Tab-separated table of C-alpha atoms and ligand atoms in Angstrom:
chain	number	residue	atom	x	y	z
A	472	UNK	CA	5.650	12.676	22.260
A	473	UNK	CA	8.379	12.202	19.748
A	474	UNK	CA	7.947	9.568	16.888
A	475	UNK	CA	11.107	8.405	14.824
A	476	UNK	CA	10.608	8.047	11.662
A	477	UNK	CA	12.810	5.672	9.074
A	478	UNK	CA	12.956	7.513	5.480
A	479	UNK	CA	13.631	5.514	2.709
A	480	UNK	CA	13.438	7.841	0.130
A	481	UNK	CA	14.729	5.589	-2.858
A	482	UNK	CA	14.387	6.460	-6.426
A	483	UNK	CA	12.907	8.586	-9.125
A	484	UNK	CA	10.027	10.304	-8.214
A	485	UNK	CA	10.739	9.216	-4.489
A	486	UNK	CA	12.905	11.625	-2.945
A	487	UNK	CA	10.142	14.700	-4.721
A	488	UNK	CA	6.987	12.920	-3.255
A	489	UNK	CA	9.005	12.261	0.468
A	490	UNK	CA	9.543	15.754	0.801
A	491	UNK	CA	6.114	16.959	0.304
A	492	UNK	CA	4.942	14.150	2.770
A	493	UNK	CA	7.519	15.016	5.296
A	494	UNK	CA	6.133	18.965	4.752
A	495	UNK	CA	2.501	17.920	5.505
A	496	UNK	CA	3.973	15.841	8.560
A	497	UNK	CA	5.660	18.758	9.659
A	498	UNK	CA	2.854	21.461	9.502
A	499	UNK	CA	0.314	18.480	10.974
A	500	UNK	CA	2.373	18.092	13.879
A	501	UNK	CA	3.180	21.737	14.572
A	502	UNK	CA	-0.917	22.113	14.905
A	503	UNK	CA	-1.304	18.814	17.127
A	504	UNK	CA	1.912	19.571	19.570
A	505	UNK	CA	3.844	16.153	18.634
A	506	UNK	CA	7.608	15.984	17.452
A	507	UNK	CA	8.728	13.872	15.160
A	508	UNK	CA	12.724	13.246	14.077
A	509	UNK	CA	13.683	11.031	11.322
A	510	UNK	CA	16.479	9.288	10.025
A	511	UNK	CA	17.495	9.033	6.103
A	512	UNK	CA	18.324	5.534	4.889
A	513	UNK	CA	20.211	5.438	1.085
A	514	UNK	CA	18.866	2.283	0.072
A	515	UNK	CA	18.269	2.399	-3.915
A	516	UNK	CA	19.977	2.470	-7.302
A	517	UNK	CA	22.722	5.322	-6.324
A	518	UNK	CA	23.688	3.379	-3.260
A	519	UNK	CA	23.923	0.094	-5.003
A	520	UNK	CA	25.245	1.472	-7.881
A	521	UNK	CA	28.141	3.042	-5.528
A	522	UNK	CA	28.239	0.107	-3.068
A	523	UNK	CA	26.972	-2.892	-4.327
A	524	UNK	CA	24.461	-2.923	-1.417
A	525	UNK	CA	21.074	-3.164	-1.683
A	526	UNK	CA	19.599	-3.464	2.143
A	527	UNK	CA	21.829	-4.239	5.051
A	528	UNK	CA	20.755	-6.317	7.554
A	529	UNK	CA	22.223	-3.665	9.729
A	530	UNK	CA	19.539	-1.619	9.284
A	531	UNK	CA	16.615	-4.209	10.777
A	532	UNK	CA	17.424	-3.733	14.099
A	533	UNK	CA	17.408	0.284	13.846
A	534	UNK	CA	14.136	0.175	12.414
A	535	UNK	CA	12.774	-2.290	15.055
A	536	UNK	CA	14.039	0.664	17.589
A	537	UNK	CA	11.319	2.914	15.610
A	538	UNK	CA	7.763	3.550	14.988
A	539	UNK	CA	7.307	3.369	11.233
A	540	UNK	CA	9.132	3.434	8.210
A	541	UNK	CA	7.915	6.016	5.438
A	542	UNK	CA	9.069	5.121	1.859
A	543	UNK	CA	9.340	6.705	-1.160
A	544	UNK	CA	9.659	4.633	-4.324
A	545	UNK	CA	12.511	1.447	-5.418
A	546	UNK	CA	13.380	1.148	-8.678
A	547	UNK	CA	15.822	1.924	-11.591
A	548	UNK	CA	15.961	0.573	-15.552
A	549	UNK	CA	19.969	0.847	-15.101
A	550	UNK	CA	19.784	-1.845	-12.543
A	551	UNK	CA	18.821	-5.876	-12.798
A	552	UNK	CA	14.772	-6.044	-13.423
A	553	UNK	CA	13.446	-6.483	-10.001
A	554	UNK	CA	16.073	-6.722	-7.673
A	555	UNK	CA	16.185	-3.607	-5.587
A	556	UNK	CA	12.245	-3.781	-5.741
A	557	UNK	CA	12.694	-7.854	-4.180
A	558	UNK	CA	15.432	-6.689	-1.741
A	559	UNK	CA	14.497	-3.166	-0.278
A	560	UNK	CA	10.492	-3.170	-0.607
A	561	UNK	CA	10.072	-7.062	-0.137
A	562	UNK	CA	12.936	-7.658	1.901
A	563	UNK	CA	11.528	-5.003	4.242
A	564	UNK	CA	7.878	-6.321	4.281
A	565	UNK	CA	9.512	-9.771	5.049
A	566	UNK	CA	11.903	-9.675	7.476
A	567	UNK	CA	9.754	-7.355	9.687
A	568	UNK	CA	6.980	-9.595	9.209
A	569	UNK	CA	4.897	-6.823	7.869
A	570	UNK	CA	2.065	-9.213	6.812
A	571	UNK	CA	-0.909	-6.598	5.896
A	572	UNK	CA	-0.729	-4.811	2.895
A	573	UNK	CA	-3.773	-2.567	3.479
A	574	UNK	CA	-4.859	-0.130	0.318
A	575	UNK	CA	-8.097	1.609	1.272
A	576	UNK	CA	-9.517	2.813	-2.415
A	577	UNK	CA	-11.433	5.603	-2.328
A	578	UNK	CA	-13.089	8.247	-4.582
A	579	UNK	CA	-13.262	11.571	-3.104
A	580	UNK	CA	-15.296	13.654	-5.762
A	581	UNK	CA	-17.454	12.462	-8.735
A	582	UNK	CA	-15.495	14.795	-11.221
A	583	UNK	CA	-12.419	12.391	-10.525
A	584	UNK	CA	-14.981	8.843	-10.656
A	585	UNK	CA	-13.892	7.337	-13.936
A	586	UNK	CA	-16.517	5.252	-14.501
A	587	UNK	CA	-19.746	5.890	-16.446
A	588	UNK	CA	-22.918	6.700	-13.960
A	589	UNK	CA	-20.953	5.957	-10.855
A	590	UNK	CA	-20.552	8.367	-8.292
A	591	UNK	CA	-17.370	9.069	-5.682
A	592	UNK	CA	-19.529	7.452	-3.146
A	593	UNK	CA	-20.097	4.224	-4.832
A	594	UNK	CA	-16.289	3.702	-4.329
A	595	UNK	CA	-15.243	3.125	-0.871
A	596	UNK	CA	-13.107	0.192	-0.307
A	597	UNK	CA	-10.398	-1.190	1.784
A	598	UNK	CA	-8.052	-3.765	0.526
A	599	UNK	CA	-6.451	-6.065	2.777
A	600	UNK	CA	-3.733	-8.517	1.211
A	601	UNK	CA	-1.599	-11.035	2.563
A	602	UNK	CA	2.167	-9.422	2.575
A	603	UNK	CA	4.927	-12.036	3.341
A	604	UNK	CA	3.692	-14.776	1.126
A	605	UNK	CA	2.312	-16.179	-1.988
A	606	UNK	CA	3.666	-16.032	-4.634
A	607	UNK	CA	6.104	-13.344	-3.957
A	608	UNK	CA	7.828	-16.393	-1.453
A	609	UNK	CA	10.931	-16.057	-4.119
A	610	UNK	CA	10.763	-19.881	-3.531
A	611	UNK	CA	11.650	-21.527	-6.941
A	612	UNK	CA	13.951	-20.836	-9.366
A	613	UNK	CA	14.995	-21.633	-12.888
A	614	UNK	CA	16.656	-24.935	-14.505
A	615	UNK	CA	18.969	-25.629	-17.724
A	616	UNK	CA	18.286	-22.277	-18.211
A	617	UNK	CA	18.857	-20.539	-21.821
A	618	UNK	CA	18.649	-24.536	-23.259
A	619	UNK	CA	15.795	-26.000	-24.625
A	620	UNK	CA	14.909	-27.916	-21.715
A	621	UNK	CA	15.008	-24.946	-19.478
A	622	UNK	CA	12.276	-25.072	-16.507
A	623	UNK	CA	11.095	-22.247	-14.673
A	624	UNK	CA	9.461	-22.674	-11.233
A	625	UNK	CA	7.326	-19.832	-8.648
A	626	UNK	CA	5.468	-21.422	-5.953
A	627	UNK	CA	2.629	-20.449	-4.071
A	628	UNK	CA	3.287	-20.612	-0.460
A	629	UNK	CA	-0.216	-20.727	1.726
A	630	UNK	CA	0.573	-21.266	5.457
A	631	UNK	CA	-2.211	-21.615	7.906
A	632	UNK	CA	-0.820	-19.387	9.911
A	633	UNK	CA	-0.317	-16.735	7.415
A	634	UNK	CA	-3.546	-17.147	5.925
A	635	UNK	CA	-5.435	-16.549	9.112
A	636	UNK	CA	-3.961	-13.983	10.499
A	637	UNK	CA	-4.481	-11.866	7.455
A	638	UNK	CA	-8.085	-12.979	7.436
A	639	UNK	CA	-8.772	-11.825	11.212
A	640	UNK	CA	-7.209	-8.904	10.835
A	641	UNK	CA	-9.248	-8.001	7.533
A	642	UNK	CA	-12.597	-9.211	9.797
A	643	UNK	CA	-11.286	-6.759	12.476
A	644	UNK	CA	-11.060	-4.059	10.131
A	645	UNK	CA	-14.722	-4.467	8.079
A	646	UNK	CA	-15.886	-4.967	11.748
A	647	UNK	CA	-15.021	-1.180	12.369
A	648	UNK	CA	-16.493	-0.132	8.933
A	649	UNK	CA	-19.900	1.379	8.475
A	650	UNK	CA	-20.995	-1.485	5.911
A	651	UNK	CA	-19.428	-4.291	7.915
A	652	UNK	CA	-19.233	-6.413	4.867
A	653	UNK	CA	-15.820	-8.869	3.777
A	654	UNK	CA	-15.618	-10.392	0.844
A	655	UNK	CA	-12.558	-12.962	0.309
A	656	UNK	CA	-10.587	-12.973	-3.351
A	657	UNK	CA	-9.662	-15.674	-4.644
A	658	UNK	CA	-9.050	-18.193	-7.356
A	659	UNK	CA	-9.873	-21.289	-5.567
A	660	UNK	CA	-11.547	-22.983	-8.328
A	661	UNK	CA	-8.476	-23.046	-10.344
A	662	UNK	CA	-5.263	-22.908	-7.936
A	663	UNK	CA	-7.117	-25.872	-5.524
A	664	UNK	CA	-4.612	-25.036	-2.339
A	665	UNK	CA	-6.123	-21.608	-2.091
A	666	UNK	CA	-8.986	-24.142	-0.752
A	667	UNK	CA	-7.147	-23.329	2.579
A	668	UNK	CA	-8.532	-19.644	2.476
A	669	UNK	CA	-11.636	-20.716	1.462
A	670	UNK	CA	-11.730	-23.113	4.678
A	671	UNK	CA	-10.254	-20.498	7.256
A	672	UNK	CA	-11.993	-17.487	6.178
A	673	UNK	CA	-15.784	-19.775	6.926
A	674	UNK	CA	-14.032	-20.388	10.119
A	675	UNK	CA	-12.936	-17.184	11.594
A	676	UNK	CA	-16.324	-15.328	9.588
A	677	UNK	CA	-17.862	-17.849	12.413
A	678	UNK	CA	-15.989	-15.473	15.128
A	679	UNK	CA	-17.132	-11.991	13.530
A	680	UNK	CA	-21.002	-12.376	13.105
A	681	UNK	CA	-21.870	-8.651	12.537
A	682	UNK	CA	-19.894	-8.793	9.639
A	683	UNK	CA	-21.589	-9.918	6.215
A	684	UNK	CA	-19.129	-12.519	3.576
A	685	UNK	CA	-18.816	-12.613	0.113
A	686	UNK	CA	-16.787	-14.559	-2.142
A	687	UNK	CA	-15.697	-13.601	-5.728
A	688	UNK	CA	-13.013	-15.142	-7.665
A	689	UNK	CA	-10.376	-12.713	-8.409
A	690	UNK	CA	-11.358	-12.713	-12.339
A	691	UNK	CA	-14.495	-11.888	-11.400
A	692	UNK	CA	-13.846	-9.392	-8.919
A	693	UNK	CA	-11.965	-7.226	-11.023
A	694	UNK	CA	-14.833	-7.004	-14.040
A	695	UNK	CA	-17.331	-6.342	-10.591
A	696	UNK	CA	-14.984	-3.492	-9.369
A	697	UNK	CA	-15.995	-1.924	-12.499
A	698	UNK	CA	-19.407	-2.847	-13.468
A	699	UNK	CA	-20.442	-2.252	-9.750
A	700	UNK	CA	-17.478	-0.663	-7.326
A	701	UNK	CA	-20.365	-0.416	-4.180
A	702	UNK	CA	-20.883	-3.773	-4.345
A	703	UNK	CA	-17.054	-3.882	-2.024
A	704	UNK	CA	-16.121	-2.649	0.910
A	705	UNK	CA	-13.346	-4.463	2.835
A	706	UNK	CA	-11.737	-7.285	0.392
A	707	UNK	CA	-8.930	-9.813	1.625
A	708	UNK	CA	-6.943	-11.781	-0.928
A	709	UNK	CA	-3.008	-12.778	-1.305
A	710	UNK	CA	-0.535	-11.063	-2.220
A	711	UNK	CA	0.056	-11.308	-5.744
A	712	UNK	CA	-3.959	-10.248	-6.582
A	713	UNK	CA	-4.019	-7.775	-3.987
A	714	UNK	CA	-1.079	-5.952	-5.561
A	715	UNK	CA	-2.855	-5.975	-9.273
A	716	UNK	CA	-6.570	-5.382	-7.685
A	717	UNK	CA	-4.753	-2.590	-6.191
A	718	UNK	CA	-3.538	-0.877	-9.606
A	719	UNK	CA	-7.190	-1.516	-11.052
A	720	UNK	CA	-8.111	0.061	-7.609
A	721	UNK	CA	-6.151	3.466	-7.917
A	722	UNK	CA	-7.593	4.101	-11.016
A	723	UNK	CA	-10.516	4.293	-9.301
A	724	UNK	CA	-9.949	6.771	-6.304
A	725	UNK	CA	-8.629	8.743	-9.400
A	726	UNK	CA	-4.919	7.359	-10.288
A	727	UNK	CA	-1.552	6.592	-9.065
A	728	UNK	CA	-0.888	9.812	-8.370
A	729	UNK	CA	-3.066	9.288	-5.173
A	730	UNK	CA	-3.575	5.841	-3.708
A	731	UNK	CA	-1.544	5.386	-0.706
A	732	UNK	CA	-0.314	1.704	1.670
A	733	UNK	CA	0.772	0.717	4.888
A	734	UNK	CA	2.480	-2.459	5.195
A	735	UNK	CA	1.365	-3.421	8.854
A	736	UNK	CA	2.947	-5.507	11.807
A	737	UNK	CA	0.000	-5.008	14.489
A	738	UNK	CA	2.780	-5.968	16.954
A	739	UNK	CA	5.814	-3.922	15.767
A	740	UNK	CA	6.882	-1.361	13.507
A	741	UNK	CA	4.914	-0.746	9.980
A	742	UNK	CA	5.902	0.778	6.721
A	743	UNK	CA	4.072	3.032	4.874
A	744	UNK	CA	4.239	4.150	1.349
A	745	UNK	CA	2.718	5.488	-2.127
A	746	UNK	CA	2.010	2.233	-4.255
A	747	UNK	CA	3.035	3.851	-7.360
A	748	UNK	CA	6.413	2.979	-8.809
A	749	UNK	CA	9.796	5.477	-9.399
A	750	UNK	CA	8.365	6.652	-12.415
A	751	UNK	CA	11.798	7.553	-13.754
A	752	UNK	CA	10.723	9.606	-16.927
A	753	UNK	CA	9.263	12.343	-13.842
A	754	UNK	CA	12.043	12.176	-12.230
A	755	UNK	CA	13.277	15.740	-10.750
A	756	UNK	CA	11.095	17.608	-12.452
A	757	UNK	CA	8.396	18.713	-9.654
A	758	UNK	CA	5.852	17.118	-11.947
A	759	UNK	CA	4.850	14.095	-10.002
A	760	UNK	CA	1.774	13.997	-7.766
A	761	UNK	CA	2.581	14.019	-4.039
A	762	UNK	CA	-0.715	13.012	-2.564
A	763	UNK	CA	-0.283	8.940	-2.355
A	764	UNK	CA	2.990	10.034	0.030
A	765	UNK	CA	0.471	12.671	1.735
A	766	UNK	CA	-1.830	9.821	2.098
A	767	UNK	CA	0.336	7.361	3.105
A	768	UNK	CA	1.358	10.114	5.757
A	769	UNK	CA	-2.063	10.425	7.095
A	770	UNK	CA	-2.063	6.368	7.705
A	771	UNK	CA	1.111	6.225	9.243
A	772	UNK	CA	0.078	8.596	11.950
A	773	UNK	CA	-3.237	6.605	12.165
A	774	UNK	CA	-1.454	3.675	12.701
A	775	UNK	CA	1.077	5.565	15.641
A	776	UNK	CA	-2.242	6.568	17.060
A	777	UNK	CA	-2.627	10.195	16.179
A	778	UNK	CA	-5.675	9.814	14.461
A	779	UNK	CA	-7.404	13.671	14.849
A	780	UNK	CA	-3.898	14.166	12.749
A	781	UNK	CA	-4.676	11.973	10.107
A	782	UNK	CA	-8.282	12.920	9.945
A	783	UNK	CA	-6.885	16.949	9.241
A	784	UNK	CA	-4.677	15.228	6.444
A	785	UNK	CA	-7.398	13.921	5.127
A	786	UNK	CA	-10.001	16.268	5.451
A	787	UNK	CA	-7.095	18.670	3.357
A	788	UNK	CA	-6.432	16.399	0.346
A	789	UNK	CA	-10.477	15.634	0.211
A	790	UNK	CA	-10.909	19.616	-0.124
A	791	UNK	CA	-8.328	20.466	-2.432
A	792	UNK	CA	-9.952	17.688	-4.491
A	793	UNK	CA	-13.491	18.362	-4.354
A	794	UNK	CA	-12.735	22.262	-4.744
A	795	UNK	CA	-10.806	21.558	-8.006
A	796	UNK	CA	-7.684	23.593	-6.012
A	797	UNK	CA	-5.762	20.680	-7.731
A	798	UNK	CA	-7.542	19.913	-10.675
A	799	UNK	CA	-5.943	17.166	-12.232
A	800	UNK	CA	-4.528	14.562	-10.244
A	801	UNK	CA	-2.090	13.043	-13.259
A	802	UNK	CA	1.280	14.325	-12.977
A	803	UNK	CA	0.643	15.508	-16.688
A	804	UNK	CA	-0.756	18.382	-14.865
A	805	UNK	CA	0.608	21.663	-14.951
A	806	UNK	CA	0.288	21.950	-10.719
A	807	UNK	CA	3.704	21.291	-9.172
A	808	UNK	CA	4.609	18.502	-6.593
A	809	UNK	CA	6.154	21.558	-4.518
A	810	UNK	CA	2.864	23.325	-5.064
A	811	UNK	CA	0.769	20.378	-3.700
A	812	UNK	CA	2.985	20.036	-0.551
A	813	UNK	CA	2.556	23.696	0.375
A	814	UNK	CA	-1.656	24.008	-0.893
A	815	UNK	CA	-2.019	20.788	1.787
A	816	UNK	CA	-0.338	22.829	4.181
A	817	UNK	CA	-2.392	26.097	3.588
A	818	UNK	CA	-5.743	23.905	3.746
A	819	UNK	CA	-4.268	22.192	7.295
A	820	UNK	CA	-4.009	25.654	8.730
A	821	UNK	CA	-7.427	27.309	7.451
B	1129	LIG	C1	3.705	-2.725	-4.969
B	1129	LIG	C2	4.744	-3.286	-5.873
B	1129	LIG	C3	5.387	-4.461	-5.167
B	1129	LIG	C4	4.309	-5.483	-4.967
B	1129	LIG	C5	6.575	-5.105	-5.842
B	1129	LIG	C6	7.590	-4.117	-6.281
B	1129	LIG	C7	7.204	-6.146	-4.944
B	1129	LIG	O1	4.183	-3.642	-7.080
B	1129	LIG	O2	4.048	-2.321	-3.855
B	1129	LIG	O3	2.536	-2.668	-5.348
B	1129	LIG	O4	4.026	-6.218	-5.878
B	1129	LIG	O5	3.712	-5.539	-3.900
B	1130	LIG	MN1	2.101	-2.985	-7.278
């Protein structure tokens, strides 16, 4: 079996943390007896800044041709705020319809849990957000603007369709956890549409009756992610809380530095990536830490099916962690990104 592989290696820190995942790919499928080949794709602040290109359309169709799309990091402070990030990263998750943004969150050693008498294993969570809408729609747009009377507008956009296809798939997905438990985020009280999530999620919860609900506003859900992380196991919520949940999230599995995403079409070709930024001040200097790439690694090959594969990657980062090999997962820490790369490849091999 050989699995192509789009690279999108982008900017900053991405091109550093890419390598070290494609190293850990590499020695992972040397053990299993797959091949992989991939292709390098420009897109980012060099390319634009050369081209004035951000994402060509061109480049749609070669991905639909393959079976994921691993990607580094978008974004540069000499460029527009937001517009490689709205037209590589979003403009990806979009046009393939990637409409899961799954972020599992979990602490692999109490030394790393940051919160006061909480241990690792009171933080295991999955998050599940809606990926293709929201209020990321980029429907809206701003009026008189720079006069007094300027007007600025974002909408929401909650289709029926969206919305419940993100909820089944989250129910399908706590289904195949131990706990079995969902609980929906929201912030129906205030932003009265969201009433649609409310409505579908009691529907299709009517479908899925080993799993247990929940319901907690997304206010609320962030003070409970501190005050009681084990109280969550597999959350769904849209796009726009799932993606600050998320940073609140990595902090607890231990930073940045290690919380890895997929953004998944069941039906077609996913994307998988670290859900830290470029971090420009690391940039090229070996500093930053590798593992969210490594991580989002392991669930690519999950999602392509080679699962004893991603269970080795795994199994790897969860050792080097727990044994203190890498004791600091900041990327203040002396411990290279090279250095991470190759001790994930000496723990895949022992
Ligand atoms: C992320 C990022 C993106 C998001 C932005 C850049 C569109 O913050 O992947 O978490 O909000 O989803
Ligand atoms: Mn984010």
């Amino acid at each position: 079996m050989t699995y192509k592989i789009a690279v999108v290696a982008g900017d900053g820190i991405g091109p550093e943390v890419i390598d070290e995942g494609l190293k850990v790919l590499h020695c992972v499928a040397e053990m299993q007896g797959f091949n992989f080949e991939t292709k390098d794709y420009p897109w980012g602040a060099e390319h634009y800044l050369k081209t004035g290109e951000t994402h060509p359309e061109s480049a749609y169709s070669e991905y639909r041709e393959m079976d994921a799309i691993l990607l580094g990091a978008i974004g540069d402070p000499r460029i527009e705020v937001g517009l490689l990030e709205r037209e590589i990263i979003a403009g990806i998750r979009f046009t393939l319809d990637l409409f899961v943004n799954l972020r599992p969150i979990k602490c692999l050693a109490d030394h790393i849990c940051p919160i006061k008498d909480k241990k690792a294993s009171d933080i295991d969570m999955i998050v599940v957000s809606e990926n293709t809408e929201g209020a990321y729609s980029q429907v809206g747009g701003i009026f008189k603007k720079n006069t007094q009377d300027e007007v600025a507008i974002a909408e929401m956009i909650y289709t029926r369709r969206g919305v419940e296809r993100v909820i089944r798939y989250a129910f399908e997905i706590a289904k195949d956890r131990p706990r079995k438990h969902l609980t929906l985020c929201d912030k129906a009280n205030a932003i009265r549409p969201q009433d649609l999530w409310t409505r579908v999620f009691a529907l299709v919860a009517k479908e899925y009756p080993q799993v247990t609900t929940d319901h907690a506003y997304i206010d609320a859900a962030c003070m409970w992610m501190i005050k009681n992380p084990e109280a969550f196991d597999t959350v769904v919520t849209t796009n726009l809380f799932g993606d600050i949940i998320t940073d609140l999230g990595s902090v607890l599995q231990g930073g940045m530095g290690v919380a890895a995403s997929g953004n998944i079409n069941p039906d077609g070709v996913s994307m998988f990536e670290p859900i830290h930024g470029s971090a420009p001040k690391y940039k090229g200097q070996n500093k930053a830490n590798p593992i969210a790439t490594i991580a989002a690694v392991s669930m690519l090959l999950r999602q392509v099916g080679e699962i004893e594969a991603s269970e080795k990657i795994d199994a790897a980062v969860e050792h080097l962690i727990v044994s203190k090999e890498i004791p600091d997962l900041s990327s203040r820490s002396g411990i290279k990104t090279t250095e991470i790369g190759d001790l994930v490849c000496k723990t895949l091999k022992n």
